[in-house]
Short mmCIF file of C-alpha atoms in Angstrom, two decimals:
data_model
loop_
_atom_site.label_atom_id
_atom_site.label_comp_id
_atom_site.label_asym_id
_atom_site.label_seq_id
_atom_site.Cartn_x
_atom_site.Cartn_y
_atom_site.Cartn_z
CA MET A 1 37.53 7.12 7.65
CA ILE A 2 37.71 9.20 4.48
CA LEU A 3 35.64 8.13 1.47
CA VAL A 4 35.82 9.55 -2.05
CA HIS A 5 33.69 8.11 -4.85
CA PHE A 6 33.54 9.56 -8.35
CA GLY A 7 32.38 8.46 -11.77
CA ILE A 8 29.96 9.13 -14.62
CA ASN A 9 26.30 8.30 -15.06
CA ASN A 10 23.73 7.73 -17.78
CA GLN A 11 25.88 8.07 -20.90
CA THR A 12 24.22 6.90 -24.11
CA PHE A 13 25.26 7.03 -27.76
CA ILE A 14 23.22 10.21 -28.26
CA ASN A 15 23.12 12.05 -24.92
CA GLY A 16 24.69 12.17 -21.46
CA GLY A 17 27.99 13.51 -22.82
CA ALA A 18 29.99 16.54 -21.79
CA THR A 19 28.32 19.96 -21.63
CA GLY A 20 27.97 21.27 -25.17
CA SER A 21 28.63 17.92 -26.84
CA THR A 22 26.51 17.71 -29.97
CA GLY A 23 26.58 16.73 -33.60
CA THR A 24 29.51 14.78 -35.04
CA GLY A 25 33.16 14.79 -34.05
CA GLY A 26 35.37 14.60 -31.00
CA TYR A 27 32.72 16.23 -28.83
CA GLY A 28 29.76 14.77 -30.69
CA ASN A 29 26.48 13.47 -29.26
CA GLY A 30 26.94 11.65 -25.97
CA LYS A 31 30.76 11.77 -25.94
CA LYS A 32 33.29 12.47 -23.18
CA PRO A 33 30.98 12.81 -20.15
CA GLN A 34 32.30 14.62 -17.13
CA LEU A 35 33.58 12.77 -14.07
CA PHE A 36 32.01 14.13 -10.87
CA PHE A 37 32.06 13.35 -7.17
CA HIS A 38 29.30 11.11 -5.91
CA ASP A 39 30.61 10.95 -2.34
CA ALA A 40 33.36 12.90 -0.57
CA TRP A 41 33.12 12.75 3.20
CA ASN A 42 35.08 12.22 6.40
CA GLU A 43 33.88 10.19 9.36
CA TYR A 44 35.06 9.81 12.96
CA ALA A 45 34.09 6.89 15.20
CA VAL A 46 33.10 8.54 18.49
CA ILE A 47 32.03 5.31 20.20
CA LEU A 48 33.31 2.11 18.63
CA PRO A 49 31.16 -1.04 18.72
CA GLY A 50 31.75 -2.77 22.04
CA GLU A 51 33.11 0.28 23.88
CA ALA A 52 29.75 1.19 25.41
CA GLY A 53 27.90 -2.09 25.39
CA LYS A 54 25.39 -2.27 22.57
CA PHE A 55 25.72 1.38 21.54
CA SER A 56 27.96 2.80 18.80
CA LEU A 57 28.19 6.26 17.24
CA SER A 58 30.04 7.79 14.30
CA LEU A 59 29.91 11.41 13.13
CA GLY A 60 30.80 12.65 9.68
CA ALA A 61 30.49 15.50 7.20
CA GLY A 62 30.81 16.18 3.49
CA LEU A 63 28.97 15.24 0.31
CA HIS A 64 27.25 12.11 1.62
CA TYR A 65 24.57 9.47 0.98
CA TYR A 66 23.02 9.30 4.47
CA MET A 67 19.78 10.79 3.15
CA GLY A 68 17.28 9.00 5.38
CA LEU A 69 13.77 8.19 4.16
CA SER A 70 14.15 4.50 3.22
CA ARG A 71 16.48 1.60 2.62
CA MET A 72 16.28 2.10 -1.13
CA THR A 73 17.05 5.81 -0.80
CA MET A 74 20.51 4.65 0.31
CA ALA A 75 20.68 1.57 -1.93
CA SER A 76 23.92 0.23 -3.30
CA THR A 77 23.94 0.46 -7.08
CA LEU A 78 26.18 -2.65 -7.29
CA ASN A 79 23.66 -5.26 -6.18
CA PHE A 80 20.15 -4.21 -7.17
CA LEU A 81 17.63 -7.02 -7.43
CA THR A 82 16.02 -5.36 -10.47
CA VAL A 83 17.89 -3.74 -13.33
CA ASP A 84 17.91 -0.33 -11.63
CA SER A 85 16.40 1.73 -8.87
CA PRO A 86 12.71 2.65 -9.29
CA ILE A 87 14.09 6.23 -9.06
CA PHE A 88 11.23 7.64 -6.95
CA THR A 89 13.17 6.36 -3.92
CA TRP A 90 15.63 9.16 -4.76
CA PRO A 91 12.92 11.85 -4.63
CA LEU A 92 15.26 14.85 -5.04
CA ILE A 93 17.47 13.29 -7.70
CA ASP A 94 19.69 15.93 -9.34
CA ASN A 95 17.37 18.78 -8.34
CA SER A 96 18.27 19.74 -4.78
CA ASP A 97 20.83 16.96 -4.48
CA GLN A 98 23.84 15.76 -6.49
CA PHE A 99 22.98 12.28 -7.68
CA ALA A 100 21.10 11.49 -4.42
CA ARG A 101 23.68 13.20 -2.19
CA GLN A 102 23.71 16.48 -0.29
CA LEU A 103 26.35 18.44 1.58
CA GLY A 104 25.97 18.16 5.32
CA MET A 105 26.66 16.38 8.59
CA PHE A 106 25.52 12.93 9.65
CA ALA A 107 25.37 10.67 12.69
CA LYS A 108 25.09 6.90 12.41
CA GLY A 109 25.39 3.89 14.66
CA LYS A 110 23.66 1.00 16.34
CA TYR A 111 22.05 0.04 19.60
CA GLY A 112 21.93 -3.73 19.56
CA LYS A 113 19.87 -4.71 16.56
CA LEU A 114 18.57 -1.17 16.06
CA GLU A 115 20.45 0.84 13.42
CA TYR A 116 20.05 4.60 13.04
CA ARG A 117 21.12 7.27 10.53
CA PHE A 118 20.38 10.99 10.83
CA SER A 119 21.66 13.97 8.86
CA LEU A 120 21.47 17.76 8.65
CA ASN A 121 22.18 19.02 5.14
CA LYS A 122 22.33 22.07 2.90
CA PRO A 123 20.35 21.28 -0.27
CA PHE A 124 21.54 22.52 -3.62
CA ALA A 125 19.67 25.62 -4.78
CA THR A 126 16.72 25.30 -7.18
CA ASP A 127 15.05 28.15 -9.05
CA LEU A 128 12.24 26.93 -11.30
CA VAL A 129 9.57 29.59 -11.93
CA PRO A 130 5.99 28.48 -11.13
CA VAL A 131 3.27 29.03 -13.72
CA ASN A 132 0.87 31.71 -12.52
CA VAL A 133 -2.80 30.64 -12.25
CA THR A 134 -5.97 32.33 -11.05
CA ASP A 135 -7.57 29.24 -9.49
CA PRO A 136 -5.71 27.94 -6.39
CA ALA A 137 -6.87 24.39 -7.22
CA ARG A 138 -4.82 24.53 -10.42
CA ALA A 139 -1.58 25.71 -8.83
CA VAL A 140 1.43 23.50 -9.55
CA ALA A 141 4.37 23.44 -7.15
CA VAL A 142 7.85 23.54 -8.71
CA ASP A 143 11.32 23.19 -7.22
CA ASN A 144 12.39 26.63 -6.06
CA ASN A 145 14.08 26.81 -2.65
CA GLY A 146 15.85 30.15 -3.20
CA ASN A 147 18.62 30.32 -0.62
CA PRO A 148 17.79 26.86 0.75
CA SER A 149 17.25 26.20 4.41
CA PHE A 150 18.80 23.12 5.97
CA SER A 151 17.14 19.78 5.36
CA LYS A 152 16.70 17.10 7.98
CA ALA A 153 16.70 13.38 7.22
CA GLY A 154 16.71 10.13 9.14
CA TYR A 155 16.21 6.40 8.91
CA VAL A 156 15.88 3.82 11.69
CA GLU A 157 15.56 0.07 11.20
CA TYR A 158 15.40 -3.00 13.40
CA GLN A 159 17.39 -6.01 12.19
CA PHE A 160 15.61 -9.10 13.49
CA LEU A 161 18.02 -11.75 12.18
CA ASP A 162 21.61 -11.29 10.96
CA GLU A 163 22.99 -7.81 11.49
CA GLU A 164 24.13 -5.85 8.46
CA SER A 165 27.31 -3.84 8.26
CA ASN A 166 26.92 -0.07 8.56
CA THR A 167 30.52 0.81 7.73
CA LEU A 168 29.30 2.37 4.48
CA PRO A 169 25.89 3.92 3.73
CA PHE A 170 25.07 1.62 0.81
CA LYS A 171 22.24 -0.85 1.50
CA VAL A 172 22.44 -4.26 -0.20
CA GLY A 173 19.67 -5.17 -2.64
CA SER A 174 20.22 -8.94 -2.70
CA TYR A 175 22.63 -11.05 -0.64
CA LEU A 176 22.11 -14.16 -2.80
CA GLY A 177 21.58 -16.27 0.31
CA THR A 178 24.89 -15.40 1.99
CA LYS A 179 23.05 -13.84 4.95
CA LYS A 180 19.74 -14.36 6.73
CA VAL A 181 18.21 -10.90 6.98
CA PHE A 182 14.84 -9.48 7.95
CA ASN A 183 14.58 -5.75 8.69
CA VAL A 184 11.77 -3.27 9.26
CA GLY A 185 12.50 0.44 8.98
CA ALA A 186 11.05 3.94 8.83
CA GLY A 187 12.45 7.25 7.70
CA PHE A 188 11.82 10.87 6.74
CA TYR A 189 13.13 13.89 4.85
CA HIS A 190 12.06 17.50 5.45
CA GLN A 191 13.05 20.84 3.97
CA ALA A 192 11.19 24.07 4.69
CA ASP A 193 10.16 26.20 1.70
CA GLY A 194 11.44 23.74 -0.88
CA THR A 195 8.88 24.49 -3.61
CA ARG A 196 6.70 27.39 -4.78
CA THR A 197 3.37 28.08 -6.47
CA SER A 198 1.98 31.27 -7.98
CA VAL A 199 -1.70 32.21 -7.64
CA ASN A 200 -2.82 35.61 -8.94
CA SER A 201 0.89 36.55 -9.00
CA ASN A 202 1.22 35.83 -5.28
CA ILE A 203 4.10 33.42 -4.58
CA GLU A 204 3.49 30.81 -1.91
CA LYS A 205 6.25 28.63 -0.49
CA HIS A 206 5.73 24.98 0.44
CA ASP A 207 7.68 22.56 2.59
CA ILE A 208 8.97 19.26 1.23
CA THR A 209 7.91 16.55 3.67
CA LEU A 210 8.57 12.91 2.81
CA VAL A 211 8.03 9.83 4.99
CA ALA A 212 8.37 6.10 4.36
CA VAL A 213 8.12 2.72 6.04
CA ASP A 214 9.64 -0.42 4.56
CA ALA A 215 10.73 -4.01 5.10
CA PHE A 216 13.50 -6.11 3.60
CA ALA A 217 14.17 -9.86 3.70
CA ASP A 218 16.90 -12.04 2.23
CA ILE A 219 16.47 -15.63 3.41
CA PRO A 220 18.17 -18.89 2.34
CA LEU A 221 15.61 -21.59 1.49
CA GLY A 222 15.60 -25.35 1.99
CA ASN A 223 18.69 -27.52 2.20
CA ALA A 224 21.93 -25.54 2.19
CA LYS A 225 23.32 -27.67 -0.63
CA HIS A 226 20.67 -26.28 -3.01
CA LYS A 227 21.89 -22.68 -2.44
CA MET A 228 18.39 -21.28 -2.90
CA ALA A 229 17.36 -17.92 -1.50
CA VAL A 230 14.52 -15.42 -1.65
CA SER A 231 15.03 -11.64 -1.68
CA ALA A 232 12.12 -9.27 -1.09
CA TYR A 233 11.45 -5.61 -0.36
CA ALA A 234 8.25 -3.64 0.23
CA GLY A 235 7.77 0.02 1.04
CA TYR A 236 5.11 2.71 1.47
CA TYR A 237 6.06 6.28 0.59
CA ASN A 238 4.05 9.43 1.36
CA TYR A 239 5.33 12.50 -0.48
CA ASN A 240 4.29 16.13 -0.06
CA PHE A 241 6.13 18.56 -2.35
CA GLY A 242 3.26 21.05 -2.46
CA PRO A 243 0.09 21.21 -4.58
CA ASN A 244 -0.05 19.02 -7.71
CA TYR A 245 3.71 18.52 -7.87
CA VAL A 246 4.73 15.98 -10.52
CA ARG A 247 8.17 15.26 -11.91
CA ASN A 248 8.56 13.32 -15.16
CA LEU A 249 11.78 11.39 -15.67
CA GLY A 250 13.16 8.92 -18.18
CA THR A 251 16.45 7.20 -17.36
CA MET A 252 18.86 7.31 -20.33
CA ASN A 253 15.98 8.38 -22.55
CA ILE A 254 17.08 8.63 -26.19
CA ALA A 255 13.68 9.48 -27.69
CA ALA A 256 12.64 12.72 -29.35
CA SER A 257 9.20 14.10 -30.16
CA ASP A 258 7.88 13.44 -33.64
CA PRO A 259 6.50 16.74 -35.01
CA ASN A 260 4.33 14.82 -37.50
CA PHE A 261 2.56 12.73 -34.86
CA THR A 262 -1.13 13.69 -34.60
CA GLY A 263 -2.44 11.21 -32.02
CA ASN A 264 -2.75 11.57 -28.24
CA LYS A 265 0.64 12.56 -26.88
CA ALA A 266 1.90 11.49 -23.47
CA ILE A 267 1.94 14.40 -21.06
CA ALA A 268 5.31 13.24 -19.75
CA GLY A 269 6.91 13.34 -23.19
CA PRO A 270 8.44 10.79 -25.60
CA GLY A 271 10.36 7.60 -24.96
CA ASN A 272 10.44 6.21 -21.43
CA LEU A 273 9.50 9.50 -19.76
CA GLN A 274 6.85 8.97 -17.09
CA PRO A 275 5.52 10.61 -13.92
CA VAL A 276 8.01 9.21 -11.43
CA ILE A 277 7.84 11.53 -8.41
CA GLY A 278 4.95 13.60 -7.11
CA THR A 279 2.80 14.69 -4.21
CA GLY A 280 0.83 11.63 -3.17
CA ASN A 281 1.33 8.00 -2.17
CA ILE A 282 3.50 5.23 -3.60
CA VAL A 283 3.52 1.53 -2.77
CA TYR A 284 6.39 -0.55 -4.11
CA ALA A 285 7.28 -4.24 -3.81
CA GLN A 286 9.84 -6.51 -5.39
CA ALA A 287 10.84 -10.16 -4.92
CA GLY A 288 13.33 -12.54 -6.46
CA LEU A 289 14.16 -16.23 -6.16
CA LEU A 290 17.70 -17.54 -6.56
CA LEU A 291 17.16 -20.88 -8.26
CA PRO A 292 18.82 -24.03 -6.86
CA ASN A 293 22.23 -25.13 -8.09
CA GLU A 294 24.25 -27.77 -6.28
CA ALA A 295 27.47 -27.30 -8.27
CA GLU A 296 30.45 -26.22 -6.17
CA LYS A 297 31.41 -23.56 -8.73
CA PRO A 298 28.41 -23.11 -11.02
CA LYS A 299 29.04 -21.45 -14.36
CA ILE A 300 25.84 -19.45 -13.99
CA ARG A 301 23.18 -18.77 -11.36
CA ILE A 302 19.70 -17.56 -12.29
CA GLN A 303 17.48 -15.28 -10.22
CA PRO A 304 14.07 -14.45 -11.70
CA PHE A 305 12.37 -11.41 -10.14
CA ALA A 306 9.28 -9.26 -10.32
CA ALA A 307 8.38 -5.79 -9.05
CA TYR A 308 5.15 -3.80 -8.71
CA THR A 309 4.60 -0.05 -8.29
CA TYR A 310 1.36 1.70 -7.36
CA LYS A 311 1.27 5.50 -7.54
CA ASP A 312 -1.58 7.77 -6.52
CA PHE A 313 -0.54 11.34 -7.26
CA GLU A 314 -2.64 14.36 -6.34
CA ALA A 315 -2.36 15.78 -9.87
CA PHE A 316 -4.14 12.83 -11.54
CA ASN A 317 -7.63 11.49 -11.01
CA LYS A 318 -6.54 7.90 -11.62
CA PRO A 319 -3.73 6.05 -9.86
CA SER A 320 -1.31 3.98 -11.90
CA SER A 321 -0.02 0.43 -11.54
CA GLN A 322 3.08 -0.85 -13.30
CA PHE A 323 5.19 -3.97 -13.13
CA ASP A 324 8.65 -5.23 -13.98
CA VAL A 325 9.65 -8.85 -14.62
CA GLY A 326 13.11 -10.14 -15.41
CA ALA A 327 16.06 -12.24 -14.35
CA ASN A 328 19.63 -11.86 -13.16
CA TRP A 329 22.15 -14.21 -14.81
CA PHE A 330 25.09 -14.40 -12.40
CA ILE A 331 28.50 -15.38 -13.74
CA ASP A 332 30.41 -14.23 -10.64
CA GLY A 333 27.78 -13.02 -8.21
CA HIS A 334 27.07 -9.29 -8.47
CA HIS A 335 30.59 -8.73 -9.81
CA ALA A 336 29.74 -10.18 -13.23
CA LYS A 337 26.11 -10.52 -14.22
CA ILE A 338 23.63 -9.91 -17.00
CA THR A 339 20.19 -8.52 -16.16
CA THR A 340 17.21 -8.68 -18.49
CA GLN A 341 13.98 -6.89 -17.62
CA TYR A 342 10.60 -6.13 -19.17
CA SER A 343 8.85 -3.07 -17.75
CA THR A 344 5.57 -1.24 -18.18
CA ARG A 345 4.98 2.44 -17.52
CA PRO A 346 1.86 4.60 -17.15
CA VAL A 347 1.12 6.99 -20.02
CA TYR A 348 -1.18 9.89 -19.14
CA THR A 349 -2.61 11.41 -22.30
CA ASN A 350 -5.19 13.88 -20.96
CA LEU A 351 -4.36 17.20 -19.38
CA ARG A 352 -3.93 17.29 -15.64
CA LYS A 353 -6.53 18.88 -13.45
CA VAL A 354 -4.24 21.86 -12.94
CA LEU A 355 -4.82 22.75 -16.59
CA LEU A 356 -8.20 21.29 -17.37
CA GLN A 357 -8.90 17.99 -15.66
CA LYS A 358 -7.01 15.20 -14.02
CA GLY A 359 -5.32 12.86 -16.45
CA ASN A 360 -6.26 9.32 -17.40
CA SER A 361 -3.67 6.62 -17.91
CA LEU A 362 -2.78 4.01 -20.49
CA TYR A 363 0.27 1.78 -20.45
CA SER A 364 3.30 1.12 -22.61
CA SER A 365 6.28 -1.17 -22.07
CA ILE A 366 10.00 -1.44 -22.60
CA PHE A 367 12.59 -4.23 -22.60
CA ILE A 368 15.91 -3.51 -20.86
CA PHE A 369 19.22 -5.36 -21.12
CA LYS A 370 22.08 -4.58 -18.74
CA THR A 371 25.46 -6.09 -17.94
CA ARG A 372 27.88 -5.63 -15.05
CA MET A 373 31.44 -6.90 -15.15
CA LYS A 374 34.24 -6.83 -12.57
CA ILE A 375 37.62 -5.46 -13.67
CA ILE A 376 40.50 -7.49 -12.25
CA SER A 377 43.91 -5.82 -12.11
#
């Protein structure tokens, strides 16, 4: 099998356009973004399902999405339960990977109800310069892998009920009751010397070591004629990028700093920027309920959902909790839907301990509206 997947991401009316697009005109703010490859890989089925009993094996290579760690690290972007990924599940996003992919080799397959995915990859090079400090406790690791060593990744899950397809790497977020699924999995990612700190002008390298355990369920409820279903996911993530590592991100952020603002400024920056990824622990859970509808061809299906994220990063003295609530309004399943979501985010306004003291957190919120439509040719 050969798979090629390309597209654009995160274009807004003011940013996300082609390199150098700015101002007004044909290449103004946010215009003409560049197409790029998301996936480009070749795969060979070494042992087909059924040829060796319960065991199957496929080998492949290229720019791929078999990045281990967790189910949501390899999530399909077509059928999220919430409006988008929580992003921290793609811990290397566009630093040492290309939109959650790396170049490398992978092995995948099944043994009965046990599914496995392992990969050996060459990360993209990073070269951020660490800030030099005199106190080792205030050192901050930054992405700098030089000539990167190979990374290793893997994910194994047991599928207790219906088996899921593993033809493609993309994990389904919500089956809308079309399958009866309950899985438990565990995964990892490791790269030697992925980050660096500087103490008294001495550069120290640090490994990136990430581990996760998670569970996923998508279960029809009650009488089949009601077409109800519950979808749920929960995961625990332990990240070690080196001392006090924090990465602030804001998806499709259109905000800019106000030079006249004199109050407490968020450390992360303006708009929806927030500390998304860092050395420490993350607990995440989400659940949705597909409401009953007995119509043979309903005009709309409704799926309210909620999500909760707990983050305890080494760089801050207080952990953060945030939640998302919303609903999917299905016109034609995941092919045509509208998603509305209200989200909170932590806002740290005090300096981190690496500069003065660990930060304290407040909260702000945002309302998100998203649509997805299927193009029929």
